[in-house]
mmCIF file of C-alpha atoms in Angstrom:
data_model
loop_
_atom_site.group_PDB
_atom_site.id
_atom_site.type_symbol
_atom_site.label_atom_id
_atom_site.label_comp_id
_atom_site.label_asym_id
_atom_site.label_seq_id
_atom_site.Cartn_x
_atom_site.Cartn_y
_atom_site.Cartn_z
ATOM 1 C CA MET X 1 1.177 45.213 -46.513
ATOM 2 C CA THR X 2 -1.241 45.865 -43.496
ATOM 3 C CA HIS X 3 -3.956 43.764 -41.916
ATOM 4 C CA LYS X 4 -6.757 44.590 -39.841
ATOM 5 C CA ILE X 5 -8.063 42.021 -37.014
ATOM 6 C CA GLN X 6 -10.604 41.855 -34.769
ATOM 7 C CA ALA X 7 -10.368 42.343 -31.657
ATOM 8 C CA ASN X 8 -13.638 41.562 -29.797
ATOM 9 C CA ALA X 9 -16.773 39.931 -30.441
ATOM 10 C CA SER X 10 -18.820 42.855 -31.567
ATOM 11 C CA GLY X 11 -16.418 43.964 -34.298
ATOM 12 C CA THR X 12 -15.875 47.460 -32.884
ATOM 13 C CA ARG X 13 -12.076 47.248 -32.271
ATOM 14 C CA SER X 14 -9.845 46.155 -34.729
ATOM 15 C CA ILE X 15 -5.483 45.703 -34.440
ATOM 16 C CA GLU X 16 -3.404 46.487 -37.294
ATOM 17 C CA VAL X 17 -0.986 44.100 -38.103
ATOM 18 C CA SER X 18 1.829 44.884 -40.950
ATOM 19 C CA ASP X 19 4.014 42.333 -43.262
ATOM 20 C CA LEU X 20 6.129 42.661 -40.822
ATOM 21 C CA HIS X 21 4.863 42.506 -37.265
ATOM 22 C CA LEU X 22 4.156 39.261 -38.557
ATOM 23 C CA GLN X 23 7.935 38.311 -40.069
ATOM 24 C CA THR X 24 9.310 40.168 -36.390
ATOM 25 C CA LEU X 25 6.357 36.502 -35.039
ATOM 26 C CA ARG X 26 8.345 34.122 -37.395
ATOM 27 C CA ARG X 27 11.941 35.281 -36.819
ATOM 28 C CA TYR X 28 11.155 34.640 -32.666
ATOM 29 C CA ARG X 29 8.373 31.630 -33.230
ATOM 30 C CA LEU X 30 6.657 33.737 -30.491
ATOM 31 C CA LEU X 31 3.277 31.646 -31.766
ATOM 32 C CA ASP X 32 4.902 28.285 -32.164
ATOM 33 C CA GLN X 33 3.671 26.180 -28.789
ATOM 34 C CA LEU X 34 2.275 29.383 -27.980
ATOM 35 C CA VAL X 35 -1.817 26.864 -27.449
ATOM 36 C CA GLY X 36 -2.018 24.425 -25.253
ATOM 37 C CA SER X 37 -3.307 20.998 -26.544
ATOM 38 C CA ASP X 38 -6.593 21.634 -25.896
ATOM 39 C CA GLY X 39 -6.473 23.759 -28.322
ATOM 40 C CA ILE X 40 -8.493 27.034 -25.999
ATOM 41 C CA ILE X 41 -6.851 30.589 -26.509
ATOM 42 C CA ASP X 42 -7.722 32.407 -23.311
ATOM 43 C CA GLU X 43 -6.032 35.165 -21.429
ATOM 44 C CA THR X 44 -3.538 33.285 -19.922
ATOM 45 C CA VAL X 45 -2.686 31.784 -23.697
ATOM 46 C CA VAL X 46 -2.143 35.789 -24.332
ATOM 47 C CA ASP X 47 -0.498 36.193 -20.498
ATOM 48 C CA LYS X 48 2.110 33.630 -21.634
ATOM 49 C CA LEU X 49 2.817 34.932 -24.908
ATOM 50 C CA LYS X 50 3.547 38.939 -23.379
ATOM 51 C CA MET X 51 5.698 37.180 -20.771
ATOM 52 C CA THR X 52 7.693 35.176 -24.029
ATOM 53 C CA VAL X 53 8.094 38.531 -25.276
ATOM 54 C CA ARG X 54 9.284 40.675 -21.934
ATOM 55 C CA SER X 55 11.321 38.480 -20.821
ATOM 56 C CA LEU X 56 13.393 38.127 -24.593
ATOM 57 C CA LEU X 57 13.225 41.789 -23.993
ATOM 58 C CA SER X 58 14.542 41.742 -21.173
ATOM 59 C CA GLY X 59 18.060 40.223 -23.042
ATOM 60 C CA ALA X 60 19.780 40.189 -25.022
ATOM 61 C CA PHE X 61 17.109 41.254 -27.302
ATOM 62 C CA GLY X 62 15.889 44.162 -26.330
ATOM 63 C CA SER X 63 17.143 47.193 -28.336
ATOM 64 C CA ASP X 64 15.342 44.554 -31.504
ATOM 65 C CA LYS X 65 13.302 47.652 -32.965
ATOM 66 C CA ASP X 66 11.347 45.174 -34.848
ATOM 67 C CA LEU X 67 10.546 43.556 -31.853
ATOM 68 C CA LEU X 68 9.608 46.701 -30.412
ATOM 69 C CA ASP X 69 7.270 47.233 -33.018
ATOM 70 C CA LEU X 70 5.249 44.602 -32.497
ATOM 71 C CA CYS X 71 5.313 44.903 -28.520
ATOM 72 C CA LEU X 72 3.827 48.426 -29.249
ATOM 73 C CA ASP X 73 1.738 47.633 -31.775
ATOM 74 C CA VAL X 74 0.496 44.265 -31.319
ATOM 75 C CA ILE X 75 0.858 42.089 -28.351
ATOM 76 C CA TYR X 76 0.960 44.814 -25.854
ATOM 77 C CA ASN X 77 -2.267 46.491 -27.849
ATOM 78 C CA LYS X 78 -4.872 47.666 -25.339
ATOM 79 C CA HIS X 79 -7.224 45.890 -27.552
ATOM 80 C CA MET X 80 -5.104 42.428 -27.350
ATOM 81 C CA LYS X 81 -7.936 39.927 -25.291
ATOM 82 C CA SER X 82 -7.919 35.981 -26.618
ATOM 83 C CA ILE X 83 -10.272 37.022 -29.984
ATOM 84 C CA GLY X 84 -7.283 39.175 -30.852
ATOM 85 C CA LEU X 85 -5.254 36.442 -30.534
ATOM 86 C CA THR X 86 -7.125 33.906 -31.908
ATOM 87 C CA ASN X 87 -7.125 35.883 -35.621
ATOM 88 C CA LEU X 88 -3.730 36.813 -35.010
ATOM 89 C CA LEU X 89 -2.653 33.432 -35.194
ATOM 90 C CA ALA X 90 -5.230 32.978 -38.313
ATOM 91 C CA LEU X 91 -3.602 35.744 -39.800
ATOM 92 C CA TYR X 92 -0.129 33.601 -39.368
ATOM 93 C CA LYS X 93 -0.762 30.668 -40.603
ATOM 94 C CA GLU X 94 -2.468 32.321 -43.692
ATOM 95 C CA TRP X 95 0.438 34.694 -44.369
ATOM 96 C CA GLU X 96 2.773 31.946 -43.161
ATOM 97 C CA GLU X 97 1.734 29.651 -46.276
ATOM 98 C CA LYS X 98 0.985 32.282 -49.047
ATOM 99 C CA GLU X 99 4.929 33.506 -47.923
ATOM 100 C CA GLU X 100 5.803 29.901 -48.565
ATOM 101 C CA LYS X 101 3.877 29.056 -51.720
ATOM 102 C CA GLU X 102 5.655 31.969 -52.732
ATOM 103 C CA GLU X 103 9.738 30.737 -51.910
ATOM 104 C CA GLU X 104 8.533 27.955 -53.885
ATOM 105 C CA GLU X 105 8.051 29.708 -56.923
ATOM 106 C CA LYS X 106 11.204 31.870 -57.151
ATOM 107 C CA GLU X 107 13.290 28.096 -56.473
ATOM 108 C CA GLU X 108 10.422 26.754 -59.304
ATOM 109 C CA VAL X 109 12.354 30.096 -61.355
#
């Protein structure tokens, strides 16, 4: 499934995010502890995410196609700014809650 997140305030730019991208974010825990205690998402937070991913790619995970796709399609997308990251975090939280609910339902069966 593909989702679209708004990447700017006027809504003229968007970024497509697939479930595989969201799974990769979860696998590498890229959004955990990303935002500071003040809750502000600005360009510094976007840069922090990019540096974290760059570090992963330069290490042992450099050949992970899913991580590379996430970088090219979402994180290093030319439209990714603080608004896009805010919307990505919201989408991820919603997606993760849905995934957890589905896993719980499978366990009950």
